[in-house]
Short mmCIF file of C-alpha atoms in Angstrom, two decimals:
data_model
loop_
_atom_site.label_atom_id
_atom_site.label_comp_id
_atom_site.label_asym_id
_atom_site.label_seq_id
_atom_site.Cartn_x
_atom_site.Cartn_y
_atom_site.Cartn_z
CA MET A 1 0.00 0.00 0.00
CA PRO A 2 1.26 3.56 -0.55
CA PHE A 3 2.62 5.33 2.48
CA ARG A 4 -0.08 7.61 3.89
CA THR A 5 0.24 10.16 6.64
CA VAL A 6 -2.42 12.36 8.24
CA THR A 7 -2.42 14.70 11.13
CA ALA A 8 -5.14 15.36 13.81
CA ALA A 9 -5.70 18.06 14.08
CA VAL A 10 -4.72 17.82 16.24
CA THR A 11 2.37 15.92 18.17
CA ALA A 12 3.71 18.15 20.70
CA ALA A 13 7.09 19.68 20.26
CA VAL A 14 8.86 17.22 22.50
CA VAL A 15 11.78 18.34 24.64
CA LEU A 16 14.58 15.82 24.30
CA MET A 17 15.12 13.84 27.48
CA THR A 18 18.89 13.92 27.28
CA GLY A 19 20.94 16.51 29.02
CA LEU A 20 18.49 17.31 31.82
CA PRO A 21 20.09 19.27 34.66
CA ALA A 22 20.52 17.51 37.98
CA GLY A 23 17.32 17.49 40.00
CA ALA A 24 15.14 18.44 37.02
CA ALA A 25 11.74 16.80 36.81
CA PRO A 26 11.55 14.04 34.18
CA VAL A 27 9.81 14.93 30.94
CA LYS A 28 6.46 13.23 30.57
CA PRO A 29 6.21 11.08 27.44
CA VAL A 30 3.86 12.06 24.64
CA ILE A 31 2.60 10.24 21.56
CA ARG A 32 4.66 10.92 18.49
CA HIS A 33 2.48 8.98 16.07
CA ALA A 34 -0.05 6.17 15.78
CA GLY A 35 -0.36 3.50 13.14
CA LEU A 36 -1.14 -0.05 12.12
CA GLY A 37 1.15 -2.76 10.89
CA ALA A 38 1.83 -2.83 7.16
CA CYS A 39 1.95 -6.48 6.07
CA ARG A 40 3.14 -7.48 2.63
CA ASN A 41 0.50 -8.61 0.17
CA ASP A 42 0.50 -12.12 -1.25
CA GLY A 43 3.24 -12.27 -3.83
CA GLY A 44 5.33 -9.71 -1.97
CA VAL A 45 4.12 -6.69 -3.95
CA GLY A 46 2.74 -3.82 -1.88
CA ARG A 47 1.42 -3.76 1.67
CA HIS A 48 -1.91 -3.70 3.49
CA PRO A 49 -2.86 -2.58 7.02
CA CYS A 50 -2.82 -5.34 9.60
CA GLY A 51 -2.65 -5.95 13.34
CA PRO A 52 -3.85 -3.71 16.18
CA TRP A 53 -3.35 0.02 16.54
CA ARG A 54 -0.06 1.02 18.13
CA LEU A 55 1.18 4.27 19.68
CA TRP A 56 4.83 5.31 19.44
CA LEU A 57 5.88 7.42 22.44
CA SER A 58 8.65 9.97 22.87
CA ASP A 59 10.40 7.74 25.42
CA SER A 60 10.78 5.05 22.70
CA ARG A 61 8.06 2.80 24.10
CA VAL A 62 5.36 1.38 21.82
CA ARG A 63 1.92 0.79 23.30
CA THR A 64 -0.67 -1.49 21.70
CA LEU A 65 -4.41 -0.78 21.75
CA PRO A 66 -6.03 -4.19 21.15
CA ASP A 67 -9.54 -2.87 21.87
CA ALA A 68 -9.37 -0.06 19.27
CA GLN A 69 -11.54 -0.51 16.21
CA ARG A 70 -9.48 -1.13 13.10
CA PRO A 71 -10.27 0.08 9.58
CA ASP A 72 -11.80 -2.13 6.94
CA GLY A 73 -12.92 -1.43 3.40
CA ASP A 74 -15.59 1.01 4.57
CA HIS A 75 -13.82 2.71 7.46
CA PRO A 76 -10.76 4.92 6.81
CA ALA A 77 -8.13 4.88 9.53
CA MET A 78 -8.44 8.59 10.29
CA GLY A 79 -12.12 8.06 11.08
CA LEU A 80 -11.23 5.65 13.87
CA MET A 81 -8.21 7.20 15.57
CA ALA A 82 -7.19 10.75 16.54
CA LEU A 83 -4.33 12.26 18.50
CA SER A 84 -4.42 15.51 20.45
CA PRO A 85 -2.19 18.24 18.99
CA ASP A 86 0.26 18.00 21.90
CA GLY A 87 0.43 14.21 21.76
CA THR A 88 -0.83 13.72 25.31
CA ARG A 89 -3.95 11.77 24.29
CA ALA A 90 -5.34 9.38 21.71
CA ALA A 91 -9.04 8.91 20.96
CA TYR A 92 -10.53 5.80 19.38
CA PHE A 93 -13.77 3.83 19.13
CA ARG A 94 -13.85 0.64 21.19
CA ARG A 95 -14.41 -2.47 19.11
CA SER A 96 -16.88 -4.13 21.46
CA ASP A 97 -19.48 -1.36 21.76
CA GLY A 98 -18.41 1.71 19.77
CA VAL A 99 -17.73 3.83 22.87
CA LEU A 100 -15.19 6.58 22.33
CA MET A 101 -12.16 5.95 24.55
CA ILE A 102 -9.39 8.42 25.37
CA TRP A 103 -5.95 6.99 26.14
CA GLU A 104 -3.77 9.20 28.36
CA ALA A 105 -0.01 9.18 27.77
CA ALA A 106 0.61 10.38 31.33
CA THR A 107 -1.06 7.33 32.89
CA GLY A 108 -0.93 4.74 30.12
CA LYS A 109 -4.63 4.07 30.69
CA ALA A 110 -7.79 4.62 28.66
CA ARG A 111 -10.98 6.16 29.99
CA ARG A 112 -14.44 5.90 28.50
CA THR A 113 -16.35 9.00 27.42
CA ALA A 114 -20.00 9.89 26.98
CA VAL A 115 -19.64 9.55 23.19
CA ARG A 116 -20.48 6.58 20.99
CA ARG A 117 -19.79 6.08 17.34
CA PRO A 118 -22.91 7.39 15.54
CA GLU A 119 -24.66 4.55 13.74
CA SER A 120 -26.25 6.89 11.20
CA VAL A 121 -22.96 8.48 10.12
CA SER A 122 -20.08 7.11 8.11
CA VAL A 123 -17.21 8.70 10.04
CA THR A 124 -14.27 9.69 7.87
CA GLU A 125 -12.22 11.73 10.33
CA LEU A 126 -11.89 12.23 14.08
CA THR A 127 -10.35 15.35 15.61
CA LEU A 128 -9.36 15.46 19.28
CA SER A 129 -9.06 18.80 21.07
CA PRO A 130 -5.80 19.63 22.94
CA ARG A 131 -7.08 18.64 26.40
CA GLY A 132 -9.47 15.92 25.26
CA ARG A 133 -12.66 17.83 26.14
CA PHE A 134 -14.08 17.78 22.60
CA VAL A 135 -14.00 15.45 19.65
CA GLY A 136 -14.80 16.43 16.09
CA ILE A 137 -16.70 13.92 13.97
CA ASP A 138 -16.61 14.44 10.21
CA GLY A 139 -18.40 12.17 7.80
CA GLU A 140 -21.53 11.56 5.77
CA HIS A 141 -25.08 10.69 6.80
CA LEU A 142 -25.81 7.15 5.61
CA VAL A 143 -29.39 7.93 4.48
CA SER A 144 -29.39 11.53 3.27
CA LEU A 145 -25.72 11.44 2.19
CA LYS A 146 -25.37 14.96 3.60
CA PRO A 147 -22.01 15.90 5.12
CA VAL A 148 -21.72 15.86 8.91
CA ASP A 149 -19.33 18.17 10.77
CA ARG A 150 -20.09 17.70 14.46
CA ILE A 151 -18.38 18.70 17.70
CA VAL A 152 -19.19 16.53 20.74
CA ASP A 153 -18.42 17.21 24.39
CA THR A 154 -16.74 14.02 25.61
CA ALA A 155 -17.90 14.61 29.19
CA THR A 156 -21.61 15.20 28.50
CA GLY A 157 -22.16 13.81 25.01
CA LYS A 158 -23.78 17.11 23.96
CA ALA A 159 -23.24 17.84 20.26
CA PHE A 160 -22.93 21.00 18.16
CA ASP A 161 -23.24 20.73 14.38
CA LEU A 162 -21.35 23.23 12.27
CA PRO A 163 -23.35 24.96 9.52
CA ARG A 164 -23.36 23.16 6.20
CA GLY A 165 -20.22 23.81 4.21
CA HIS A 166 -18.09 24.51 7.30
CA ASP A 167 -15.18 22.28 8.23
CA LEU A 168 -13.62 21.97 11.66
CA ALA A 169 -10.11 23.39 11.52
CA ARG A 170 -8.45 23.70 14.93
CA PHE A 171 -9.11 24.37 18.60
CA SER A 172 -7.11 26.93 20.55
CA PRO A 173 -4.70 25.31 23.05
CA ASP A 174 -7.00 26.16 25.97
CA GLU A 175 -10.04 24.78 24.07
CA LYS A 176 -11.95 28.04 24.58
CA HIS A 177 -12.19 28.69 20.84
CA LEU A 178 -12.67 26.70 17.67
CA MET A 179 -11.90 27.85 14.14
CA ALA A 180 -14.04 26.49 11.32
CA THR A 181 -13.43 27.23 7.65
CA HIS A 182 -15.53 27.38 4.51
CA VAL A 183 -15.00 28.52 0.93
CA ARG A 184 -15.81 32.14 1.81
CA GLY A 185 -13.68 32.48 4.92
CA ALA A 186 -13.26 31.44 8.53
CA VAL A 187 -15.41 31.57 11.66
CA VAL A 188 -14.18 31.48 15.27
CA TYR A 189 -16.62 30.04 17.84
CA LYS A 190 -16.59 30.26 21.62
CA THR A 191 -16.81 26.66 22.79
CA GLY A 192 -18.63 27.57 26.00
CA THR A 193 -21.71 28.80 24.14
CA TRP A 194 -20.92 27.97 20.50
CA SER A 195 -21.59 31.61 19.73
CA VAL A 196 -19.61 33.32 16.98
CA ARG A 197 -16.68 35.44 18.15
CA LEU A 198 -15.64 36.69 14.73
CA ARG A 199 -15.95 36.04 11.01
CA ARG A 200 -13.29 36.59 8.41
CA SER A 201 -14.01 36.76 4.68
CA ALA A 202 -10.55 35.52 3.70
CA TYR A 203 -10.13 31.74 3.58
CA MET A 204 -7.66 30.63 6.21
CA MET A 205 -6.29 27.31 7.38
CA GLY A 206 -3.80 26.66 10.14
CA ASP A 207 -3.44 26.35 13.91
CA LEU A 208 -5.42 28.67 16.17
CA GLY A 209 -3.48 30.42 18.93
CA ARG A 210 -4.46 30.81 22.56
CA ASP A 211 -5.87 34.32 21.93
CA GLY A 212 -8.50 32.82 19.65
CA VAL A 213 -7.68 35.10 16.70
CA THR A 214 -4.10 34.37 15.62
CA VAL A 215 -3.55 31.60 13.07
CA ALA A 216 -0.23 30.03 12.05
CA LYS A 217 0.19 28.00 8.88
CA ALA A 218 3.22 26.22 7.44
CA ARG A 219 3.76 26.97 3.76
CA ARG A 220 5.57 24.40 1.64
CA ASP A 221 7.08 25.08 -1.78
CA ASP A 222 8.68 22.01 -3.38
CA VAL A 223 9.68 23.91 -6.52
CA HIS A 224 11.32 26.79 -4.65
CA PRO A 225 12.39 25.48 -1.22
CA SER A 226 13.75 28.92 -0.31
CA LYS A 227 10.11 30.03 -0.10
CA ASN A 228 9.24 27.55 2.64
CA ALA A 229 7.82 29.61 5.48
CA VAL A 230 5.37 29.97 8.35
CA THR A 231 2.67 32.61 8.00
CA VAL A 232 1.11 34.13 11.13
CA ARG A 233 -2.12 36.03 10.61
CA ASN A 234 -4.42 37.92 12.96
CA LEU A 235 -8.00 37.20 11.92
CA ALA A 236 -9.32 40.25 13.76
CA THR A 237 -7.01 42.83 12.19
CA GLY A 238 -5.94 41.07 9.01
CA LYS A 239 -2.28 41.74 9.77
CA ARG A 240 0.12 39.07 8.54
CA ARG A 241 3.75 38.22 9.09
CA THR A 242 5.85 35.63 7.27
CA PHE A 243 8.83 33.77 8.73
CA PRO A 244 11.15 32.12 6.16
CA LEU A 245 12.32 28.65 7.18
CA ARG A 246 15.94 27.70 6.63
CA LEU A 247 15.78 23.91 6.42
CA ARG A 248 18.10 21.15 5.32
CA LYS A 249 18.02 19.91 1.73
CA GLY A 250 15.05 17.60 1.24
CA GLU A 251 13.34 18.84 4.42
CA ALA A 252 9.98 20.58 4.09
CA PRO A 253 7.52 22.19 6.53
CA TYR A 254 4.59 19.95 7.45
CA ARG A 255 2.63 21.80 10.13
CA ALA A 256 2.81 24.78 12.47
CA ARG A 257 1.44 24.48 16.02
CA TRP A 258 0.92 26.81 18.99
CA ASP A 259 1.53 25.45 22.47
CA ARG A 260 -0.27 26.50 25.66
CA ALA A 261 2.43 29.06 26.48
CA GLY A 262 1.98 30.82 23.14
CA ARG A 263 5.16 29.45 21.57
CA LEU A 264 5.17 28.49 17.92
CA ASP A 265 6.51 25.09 16.86
CA VAL A 266 7.07 23.73 13.36
CA LEU A 267 6.99 20.11 12.24
CA THR A 268 9.04 19.20 9.17
CA ASP A 269 9.13 16.07 7.04
CA SER A 270 11.85 14.59 4.87
CA TYR A 271 11.32 11.52 2.68
CA ARG A 272 14.08 9.02 2.14
CA GLY A 273 14.60 5.58 0.65
CA ARG A 274 16.73 2.73 1.92
CA SER A 275 17.18 -0.68 0.31
CA GLY A 276 13.81 -0.50 -1.40
CA GLU A 277 12.06 0.70 1.77
CA GLU A 278 10.71 4.22 2.15
CA TYR A 279 10.72 6.14 5.38
CA HIS A 280 9.96 9.61 6.68
CA VAL A 281 11.93 11.62 9.20
CA TYR A 282 9.84 14.10 11.19
CA THR A 283 11.49 16.90 13.17
CA TRP A 284 9.99 19.41 15.60
CA TYR A 285 11.53 22.88 15.86
CA ARG A 286 10.66 25.89 17.99
CA LEU A 287 10.52 29.11 15.99
CA ASP A 288 11.93 32.24 17.60
CA ARG A 289 9.64 34.95 16.21
CA THR A 290 12.17 37.64 17.09
CA THR A 291 15.18 36.23 15.27
CA GLY A 292 13.46 33.76 12.91
CA ARG A 293 15.79 31.01 14.10
CA LEU A 294 14.75 27.39 14.62
CA ARG A 295 15.74 25.29 17.63
CA ARG A 296 15.48 21.53 17.22
CA LEU A 297 13.31 19.83 19.84
CA ASP A 298 12.74 16.27 18.69
CA SER A 299 13.10 13.99 15.68
CA PHE A 300 11.72 10.55 14.85
CA THR A 301 11.48 8.16 11.93
CA VAL A 302 8.45 6.36 10.51
CA THR A 303 9.19 3.48 8.16
CA SER A 304 7.02 1.78 5.56
CA ALA A 305 6.55 -1.06 8.07
CA VAL A 306 3.92 1.21 9.66
CA GLY A 307 0.68 1.72 7.78
CA ASP A 308 -2.05 4.39 7.97
CA VAL A 309 0.18 6.68 9.99
CA ILE A 310 -1.35 9.49 12.06
CA VAL A 311 1.18 12.04 13.32
CA ALA A 312 0.17 14.18 16.27
CA GLY A 313 0.55 17.87 15.73
#
């Protein structure tokens, strides 16, 4: 099978665990990526997803989720598994009863939520909010075939449906705001009331900052790598600033992400081949918005032995 990678909307920029000063508190592990096995097809040509879901953590451990529902011909992987943007949590539907479970990296345990997989909707994508309070369910109604873009409170099960034509983009790190996009622009909602905070006529994608109005987006240019950059835009004022990214040859920006402290991190991807096997190297950097410099935080490799990869971020 071809190598496929999706993000969640939302991995944390992981601080490397080496070189900690004496007496410093240990760094809590986070999820770098999730995926299935990729078994070779009969005849040895190509691969297909197989085995249970697994989570690769920043402390090099791999955790298996045997109770997580796996994709089949009708269920895409990204409709069954989601990672929080900071990599602290994974959400999945339990195989036995369709209950949405949230696995916590801090404890290594899963907790059940008030959400079940909707029987009337073919779910194509799950989105988990930064702290696990909300889950986004995107898909199609099985009878009317109308698109479904729904936000559900995992504690109460209460749902909010976005207007038709709107797509869930990203939550702010504190989960107080949600940005949704459509062909005519972007809308920011207050999650407490689901009232509209602001509308913007310009179409905008990217990661929503903690102020609920600032959006950061990684811009990739394969033809002119010198134009790789991160664009930061204020939806309220329209002001925009661009930060050029000086990356290694073959390395390209993949996603920009705000953390809870208001720092801006950038995930990059580089594709490589080795003895007939393909693999991707992902690297997290922290962008200094004063100097434009990048500081490397973490790096990890995903090989073609992993299928239906979902990278947190």
